[in-house]
Coordinates of C-alpha atoms and ligand atoms in Angstrom, one line a residue:
X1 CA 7.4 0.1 -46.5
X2 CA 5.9 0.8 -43.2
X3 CA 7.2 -0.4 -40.0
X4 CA 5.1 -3.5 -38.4
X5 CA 2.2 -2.4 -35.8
X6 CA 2.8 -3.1 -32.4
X7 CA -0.4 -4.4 -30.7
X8 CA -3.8 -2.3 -30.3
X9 CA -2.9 0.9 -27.6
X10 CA 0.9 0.9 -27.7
X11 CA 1.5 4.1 -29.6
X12 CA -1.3 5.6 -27.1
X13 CA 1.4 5.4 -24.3
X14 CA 3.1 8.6 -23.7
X15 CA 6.9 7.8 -22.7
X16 CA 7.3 8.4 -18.7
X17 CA 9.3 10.9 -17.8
X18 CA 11.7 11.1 -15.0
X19 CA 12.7 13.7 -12.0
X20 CA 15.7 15.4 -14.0
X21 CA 19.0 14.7 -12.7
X22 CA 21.7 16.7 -13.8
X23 CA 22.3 20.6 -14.3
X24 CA 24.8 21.2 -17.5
X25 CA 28.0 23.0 -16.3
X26 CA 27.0 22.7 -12.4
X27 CA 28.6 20.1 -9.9
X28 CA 26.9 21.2 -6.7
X29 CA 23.2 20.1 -8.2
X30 CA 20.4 19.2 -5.4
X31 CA 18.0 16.8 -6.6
X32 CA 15.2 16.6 -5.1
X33 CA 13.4 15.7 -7.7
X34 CA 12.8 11.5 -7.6
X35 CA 11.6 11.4 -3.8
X36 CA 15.1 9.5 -3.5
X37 CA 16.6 9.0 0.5
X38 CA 19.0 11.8 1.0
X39 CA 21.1 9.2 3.2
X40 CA 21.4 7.1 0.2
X41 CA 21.3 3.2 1.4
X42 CA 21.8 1.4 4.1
X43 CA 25.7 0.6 4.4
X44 CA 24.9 -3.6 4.8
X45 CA 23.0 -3.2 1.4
X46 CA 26.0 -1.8 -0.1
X47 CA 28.2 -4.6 1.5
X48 CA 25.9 -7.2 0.6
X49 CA 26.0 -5.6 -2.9
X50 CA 29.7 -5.8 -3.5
X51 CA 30.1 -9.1 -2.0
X52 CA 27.5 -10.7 -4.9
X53 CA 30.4 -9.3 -7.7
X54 CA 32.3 -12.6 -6.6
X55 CA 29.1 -14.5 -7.9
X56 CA 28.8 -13.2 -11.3
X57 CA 29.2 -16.6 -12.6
X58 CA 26.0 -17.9 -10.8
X59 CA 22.6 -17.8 -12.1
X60 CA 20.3 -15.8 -9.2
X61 CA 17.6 -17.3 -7.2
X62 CA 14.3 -18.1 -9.1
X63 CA 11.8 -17.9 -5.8
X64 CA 13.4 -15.0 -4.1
X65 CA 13.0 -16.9 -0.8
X66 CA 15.4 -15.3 1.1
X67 CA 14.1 -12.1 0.1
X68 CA 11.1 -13.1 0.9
X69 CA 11.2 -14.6 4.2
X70 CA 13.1 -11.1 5.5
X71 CA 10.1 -9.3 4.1
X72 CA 7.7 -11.7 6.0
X73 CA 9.5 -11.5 8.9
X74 CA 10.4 -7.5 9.0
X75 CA 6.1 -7.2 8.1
X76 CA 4.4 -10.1 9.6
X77 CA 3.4 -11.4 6.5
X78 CA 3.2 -14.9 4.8
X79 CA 6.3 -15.2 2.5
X80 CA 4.2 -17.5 0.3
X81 CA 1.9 -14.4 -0.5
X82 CA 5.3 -12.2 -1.3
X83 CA 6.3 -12.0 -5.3
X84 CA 9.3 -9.8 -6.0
X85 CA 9.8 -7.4 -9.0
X86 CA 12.4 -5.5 -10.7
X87 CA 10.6 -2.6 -8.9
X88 CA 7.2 -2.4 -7.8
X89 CA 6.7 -1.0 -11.9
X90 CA 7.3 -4.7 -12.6
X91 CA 4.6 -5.7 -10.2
X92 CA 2.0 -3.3 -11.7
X93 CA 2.6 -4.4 -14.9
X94 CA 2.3 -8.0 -14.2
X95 CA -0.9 -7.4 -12.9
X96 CA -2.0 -5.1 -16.0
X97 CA -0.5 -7.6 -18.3
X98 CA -2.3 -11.0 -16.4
X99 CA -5.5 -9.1 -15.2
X100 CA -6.4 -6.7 -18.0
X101 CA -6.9 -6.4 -22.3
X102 CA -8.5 -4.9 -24.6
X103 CA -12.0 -3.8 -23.8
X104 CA -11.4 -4.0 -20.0
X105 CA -10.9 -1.2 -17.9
X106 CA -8.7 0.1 -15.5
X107 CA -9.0 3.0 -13.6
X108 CA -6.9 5.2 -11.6
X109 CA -7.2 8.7 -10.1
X110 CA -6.7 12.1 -11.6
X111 CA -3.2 13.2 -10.2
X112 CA -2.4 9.2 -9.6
X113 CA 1.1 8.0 -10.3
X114 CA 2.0 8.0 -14.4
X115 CA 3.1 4.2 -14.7
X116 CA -0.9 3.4 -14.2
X117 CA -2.1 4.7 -17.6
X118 CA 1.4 3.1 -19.4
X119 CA 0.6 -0.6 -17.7
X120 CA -3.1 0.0 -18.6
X121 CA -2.5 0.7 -22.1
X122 CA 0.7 -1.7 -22.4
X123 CA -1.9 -4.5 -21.8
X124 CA -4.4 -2.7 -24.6
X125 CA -7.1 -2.2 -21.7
X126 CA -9.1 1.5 -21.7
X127 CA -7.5 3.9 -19.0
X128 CA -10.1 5.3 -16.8
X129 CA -8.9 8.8 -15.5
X130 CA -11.8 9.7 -12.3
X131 CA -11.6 13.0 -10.1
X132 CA -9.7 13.4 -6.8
X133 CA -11.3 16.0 -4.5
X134 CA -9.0 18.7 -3.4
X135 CA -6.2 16.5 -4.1
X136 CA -7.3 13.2 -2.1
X137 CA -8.4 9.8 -3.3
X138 CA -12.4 10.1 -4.0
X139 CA -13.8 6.6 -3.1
X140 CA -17.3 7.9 -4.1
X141 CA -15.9 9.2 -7.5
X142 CA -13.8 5.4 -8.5
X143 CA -17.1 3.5 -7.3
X144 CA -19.4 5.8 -9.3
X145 CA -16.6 5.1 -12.3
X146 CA -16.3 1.0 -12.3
X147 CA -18.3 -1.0 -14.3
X148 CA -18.4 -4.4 -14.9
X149 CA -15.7 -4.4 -17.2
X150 CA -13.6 -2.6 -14.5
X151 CA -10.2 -5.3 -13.8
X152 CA -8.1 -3.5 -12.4
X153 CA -8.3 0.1 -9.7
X154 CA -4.8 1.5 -8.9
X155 CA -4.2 4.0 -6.2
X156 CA -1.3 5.0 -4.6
X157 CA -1.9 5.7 -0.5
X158 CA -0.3 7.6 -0.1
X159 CA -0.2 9.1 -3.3
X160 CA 2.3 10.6 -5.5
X161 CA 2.9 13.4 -6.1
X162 CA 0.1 14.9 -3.8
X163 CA 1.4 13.3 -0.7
X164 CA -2.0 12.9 0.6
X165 CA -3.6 9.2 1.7
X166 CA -7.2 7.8 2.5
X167 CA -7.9 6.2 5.8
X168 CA -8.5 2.2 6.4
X169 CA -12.2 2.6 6.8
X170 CA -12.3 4.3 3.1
X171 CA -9.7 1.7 1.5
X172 CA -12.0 -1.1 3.3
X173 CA -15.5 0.8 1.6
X174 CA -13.5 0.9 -1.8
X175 CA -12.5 -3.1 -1.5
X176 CA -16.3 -3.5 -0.9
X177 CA -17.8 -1.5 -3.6
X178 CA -16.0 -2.8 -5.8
X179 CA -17.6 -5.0 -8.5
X180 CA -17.0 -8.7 -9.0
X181 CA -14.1 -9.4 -11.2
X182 CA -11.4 -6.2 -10.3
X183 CA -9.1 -6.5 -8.4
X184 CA -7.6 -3.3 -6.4
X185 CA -4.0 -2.7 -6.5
X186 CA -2.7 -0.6 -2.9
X187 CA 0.6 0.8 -4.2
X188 CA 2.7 1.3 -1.3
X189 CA 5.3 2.6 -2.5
X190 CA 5.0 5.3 0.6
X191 CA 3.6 3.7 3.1
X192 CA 6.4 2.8 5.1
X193 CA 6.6 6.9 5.7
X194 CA 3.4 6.2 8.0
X195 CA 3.6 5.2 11.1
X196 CA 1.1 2.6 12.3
X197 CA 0.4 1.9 8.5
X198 CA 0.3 -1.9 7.1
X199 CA 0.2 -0.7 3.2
X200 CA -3.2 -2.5 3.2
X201 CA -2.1 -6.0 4.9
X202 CA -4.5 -6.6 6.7
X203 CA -7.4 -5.6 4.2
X204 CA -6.1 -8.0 2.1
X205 CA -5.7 -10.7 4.4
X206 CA -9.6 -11.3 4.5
X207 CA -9.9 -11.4 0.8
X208 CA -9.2 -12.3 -2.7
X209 CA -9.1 -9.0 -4.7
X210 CA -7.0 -6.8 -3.1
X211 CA -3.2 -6.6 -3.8
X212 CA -0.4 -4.3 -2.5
X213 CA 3.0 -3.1 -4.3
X214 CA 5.9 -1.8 -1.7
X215 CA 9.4 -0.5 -3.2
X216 CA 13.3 -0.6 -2.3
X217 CA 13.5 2.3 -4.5
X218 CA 12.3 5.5 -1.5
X219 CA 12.9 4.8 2.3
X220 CA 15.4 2.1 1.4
X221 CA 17.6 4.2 -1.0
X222 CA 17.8 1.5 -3.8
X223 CA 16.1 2.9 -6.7
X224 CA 18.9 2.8 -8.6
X225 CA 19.2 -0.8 -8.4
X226 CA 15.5 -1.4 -9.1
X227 CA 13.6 -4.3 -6.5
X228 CA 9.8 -3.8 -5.4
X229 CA 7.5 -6.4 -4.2
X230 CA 4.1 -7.3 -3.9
X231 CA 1.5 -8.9 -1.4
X232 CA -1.7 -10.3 -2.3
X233 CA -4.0 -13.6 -2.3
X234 CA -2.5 -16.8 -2.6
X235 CA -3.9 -17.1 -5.9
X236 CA -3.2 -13.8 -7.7
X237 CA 0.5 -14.1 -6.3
X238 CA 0.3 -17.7 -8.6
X239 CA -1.1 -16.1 -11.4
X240 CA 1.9 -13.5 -11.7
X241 CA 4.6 -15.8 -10.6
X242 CA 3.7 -17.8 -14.2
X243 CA 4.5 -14.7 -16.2
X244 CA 7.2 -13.3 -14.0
X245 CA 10.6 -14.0 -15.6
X246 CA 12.0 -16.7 -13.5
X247 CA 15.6 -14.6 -12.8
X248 CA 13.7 -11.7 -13.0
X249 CA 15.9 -9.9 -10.1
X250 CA 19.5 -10.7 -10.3
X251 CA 21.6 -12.0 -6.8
X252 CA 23.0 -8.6 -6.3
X253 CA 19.5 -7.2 -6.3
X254 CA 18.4 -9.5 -4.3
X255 CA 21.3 -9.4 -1.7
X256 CA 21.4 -6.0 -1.4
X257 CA 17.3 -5.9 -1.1
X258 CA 17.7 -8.3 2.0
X259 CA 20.2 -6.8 3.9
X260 CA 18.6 -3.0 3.4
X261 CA 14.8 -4.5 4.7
X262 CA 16.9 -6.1 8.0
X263 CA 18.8 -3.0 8.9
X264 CA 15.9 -2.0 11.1
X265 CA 18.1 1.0 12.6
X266 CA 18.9 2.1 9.7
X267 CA 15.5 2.4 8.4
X268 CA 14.2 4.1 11.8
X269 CA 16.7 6.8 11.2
X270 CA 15.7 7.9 7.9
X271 CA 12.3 7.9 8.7
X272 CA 12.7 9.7 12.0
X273 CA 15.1 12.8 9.8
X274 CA 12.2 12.4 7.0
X275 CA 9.4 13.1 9.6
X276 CA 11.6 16.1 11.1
X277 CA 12.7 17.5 7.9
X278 CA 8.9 17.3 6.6
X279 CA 7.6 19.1 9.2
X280 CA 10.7 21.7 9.0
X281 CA 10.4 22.1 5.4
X282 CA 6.2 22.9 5.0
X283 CA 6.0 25.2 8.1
X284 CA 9.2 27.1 6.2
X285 CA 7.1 27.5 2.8
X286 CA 4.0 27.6 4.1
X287 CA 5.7 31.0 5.9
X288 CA 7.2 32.6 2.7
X289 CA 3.1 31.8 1.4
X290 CA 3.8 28.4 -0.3
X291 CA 1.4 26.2 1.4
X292 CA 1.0 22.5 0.9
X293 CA -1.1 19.8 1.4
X294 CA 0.2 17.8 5.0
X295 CA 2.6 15.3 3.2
X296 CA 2.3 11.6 3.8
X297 CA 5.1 10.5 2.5
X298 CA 9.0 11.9 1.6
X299 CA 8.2 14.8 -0.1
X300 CA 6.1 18.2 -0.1
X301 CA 3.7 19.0 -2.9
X302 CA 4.0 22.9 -3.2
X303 CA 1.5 24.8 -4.1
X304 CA 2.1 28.1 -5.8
X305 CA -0.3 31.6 -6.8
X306 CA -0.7 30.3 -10.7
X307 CA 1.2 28.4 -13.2
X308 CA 3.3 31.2 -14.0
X309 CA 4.6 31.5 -10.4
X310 CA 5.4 28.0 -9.7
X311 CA 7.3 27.8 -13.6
X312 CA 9.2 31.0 -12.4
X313 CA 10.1 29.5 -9.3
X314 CA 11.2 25.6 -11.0
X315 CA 13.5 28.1 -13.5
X316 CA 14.4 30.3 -10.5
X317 CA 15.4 26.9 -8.6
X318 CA 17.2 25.2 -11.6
X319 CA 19.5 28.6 -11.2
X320 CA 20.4 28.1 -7.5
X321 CA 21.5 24.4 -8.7
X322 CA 18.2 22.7 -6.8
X323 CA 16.3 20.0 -9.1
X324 CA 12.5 20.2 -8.2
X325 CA 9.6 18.1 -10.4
X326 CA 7.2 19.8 -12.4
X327 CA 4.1 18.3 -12.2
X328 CA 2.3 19.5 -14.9
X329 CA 1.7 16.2 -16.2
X330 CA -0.3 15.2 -13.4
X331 CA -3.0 17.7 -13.7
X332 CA -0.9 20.4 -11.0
X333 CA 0.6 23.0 -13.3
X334 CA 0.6 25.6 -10.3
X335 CA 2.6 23.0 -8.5
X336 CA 6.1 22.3 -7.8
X337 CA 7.0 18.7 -6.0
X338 CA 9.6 19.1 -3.7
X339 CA 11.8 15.3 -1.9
X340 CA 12.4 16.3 1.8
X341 CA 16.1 15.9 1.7
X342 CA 18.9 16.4 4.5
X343 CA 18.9 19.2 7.0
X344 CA 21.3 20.9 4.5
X345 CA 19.6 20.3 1.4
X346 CA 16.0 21.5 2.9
X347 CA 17.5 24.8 4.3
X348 CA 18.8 25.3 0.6
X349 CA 16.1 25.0 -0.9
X350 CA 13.6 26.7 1.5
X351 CA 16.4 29.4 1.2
X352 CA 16.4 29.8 -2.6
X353 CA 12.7 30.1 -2.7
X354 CA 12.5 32.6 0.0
X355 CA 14.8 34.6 -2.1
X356 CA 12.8 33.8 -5.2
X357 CA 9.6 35.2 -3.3
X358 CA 11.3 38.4 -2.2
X359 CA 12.7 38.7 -5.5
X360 CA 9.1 39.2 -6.7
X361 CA 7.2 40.6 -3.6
Ligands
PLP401 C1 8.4 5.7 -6.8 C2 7.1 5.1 -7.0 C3 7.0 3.7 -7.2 C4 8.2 2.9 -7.2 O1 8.6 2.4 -8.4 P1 9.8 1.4 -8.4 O2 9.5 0.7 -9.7 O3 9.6 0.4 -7.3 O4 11.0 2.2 -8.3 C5 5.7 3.2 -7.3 N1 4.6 3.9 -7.2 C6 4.7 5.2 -6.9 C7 3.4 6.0 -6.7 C8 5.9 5.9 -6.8 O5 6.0 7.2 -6.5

């Protein structure tokens, strides 16, 4: 007997895989390796967490308002326009899943983030892998790509794991170019890292095709607990709201979620140590010869001689105790990305890989 077939593209999907997290017989491990906040969550999140275990009983919230309204309020933005996910993954599947199937494309960018081909696949749509240039978003090269059975365009801006991000004008000329019928997704998943930047709001407030993903899961220190969101036109927000499980997000996530996007000072802090750190941590490597790309977001995308230099260096690193991700799978073998952590967990690791470059100068 053979097992039943799943539906057309499934078995294409290559499992995601995530930023390692543990070290066998070591208890001092660094991991830096899932662009997590060093500072973990805000403290109200926690509270608000703990205080939902008295309401296990209860059923959660179906319309996330209260969630929503903190996020209109926090962003300027209509909570009516707002749909919350377990994750912004949830988000970019939902769209996938109500925009996309089989014989429709969906394209994303060369070193884009992995969940793009899955959802794309997932829905039994063709993935449509086109060039970045030197690490950056191409507009030229998606336009020149879509076609008129282009649905869906995902990019993250900034981007993982290349840290890099196109400018308003360039997101404005992509909306435009665009042909009839796709829609393009903004994952912002790092755009609260950039000062001055909406994620895309205001883009999409003059139109009907453009959509933007945000996460708890990095600046807010929740991605262990799994709540994203997602902004867009009245009537794509409708369309995913019919296939969104109604308690989706349970109270807890939702509590928590709230009280983490109203702790203002909170936020500010991490941002302000993320920004310092940053800096700290590529003028260090870029010293010892590991230059990098100036990061947009919470992490550093190292680049190293060769492949064999930046796999000595991960196995040289997994030594010292310091989790880094391999990026391999994203078209940068000769790359290692690096989370800017604390003060103390940057010095470590700018530390170990000055001794590893020493060690082989
Ligand atoms: C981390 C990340 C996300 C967030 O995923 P969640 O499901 O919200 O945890 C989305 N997009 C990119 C590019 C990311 O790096």
């Amino acid at each position: 007997m053979t097992a039943p077939a799943p539906q057309p593209g499934i078995m294409d999907i290559a499992p995601y895989q995530g930023g390692r997290s543990t070290l066998p017989g070591r208890d001092d491990v660094l991991k830096l390796s899932s662009n997590e906040n060093p500072f973990g969550p805000s403290p109200k999140a926690i509270e608000a967490y703990a205080r939902a275990a008295q309401a296990l009983h209860r059923y959660p919230s179906t319309d996330h308002v209260a969630l929503r309204t903190a996020i209109g309020e926090v962003h300027g933005l209509d909570p009516d326009r707002i749909i919350c996910g377990v994750g912004s993954d949830e988000i970019l599947h939902l769209l996938a899943q109500c925009y996309a199937g089989p014989g429709d494309e969906v394209i994303f960018t060369e070193h884009g983030f992995g969940i793009y081909r899955i959802v794309a696949r997932a829905a039994g749509a063709v993935p449509v892998e086109v060039p970045e240039r030197e690490r950056v978003t191409d507009v030229d090269a998606i336009l020149a790509a879509a076609t008129d059975r282009t649905r869906l365009v995902y990019i993250a801006n900034p981007n993982n794991p290349t840290g890099t991000m196109i400018g308003g004008n360039e997101l404005a000329r992509l909306a435009d170019g665009l042909p009839e019928g796709a829609i393009l997704v903004l994952d912002g998943a790092y755009a609260e890292f950039v000062e001055g930047y909406d994620g895309g709001a205001a883009l999409i407030d003059g139109r009907d095709d453009v959509v933007m993903t945000r996460t708890f899961s990095k600046l807010y220190g929740l991605g262990g607990l799994r709540i994203g969101w997602g902004y867009g036109p009245k009537p794509v927000i409708d369309v995913l709201n019919r296939v969104r499980g109604p308690f989706n997000l349970s109270q807890a996530q939702l509590d928590a979620a709230e009280a983490a996007v109203r702790d203002r000072a909170f936020a500010e802090r991490c941002l302000a140590e993320n920004r310092r750190m940053r800096a700290w941590l590529a003028e260090a490597l870029a010293e010892m010869g590991v230059p990098s790309d100036t990061s947009c977001a919470n992490f550093i995308l190292a680049r190293f001689a060769d492949v064999d230099e930046a796999e000595a260096c991960d196995a040289w690193l997994k030594d010292a105790g310091i989790l880094v991700r391999q990026v391999a799978g994203y078209k940068l073998p000769h790359c290692l990305r690096i989370t800017v952590g604390d003060e103390a967990g940057c010095r470590r690791v700018a530390h170990a890989i000055g001794q590893f470059k020493d060690a082989r100068a």
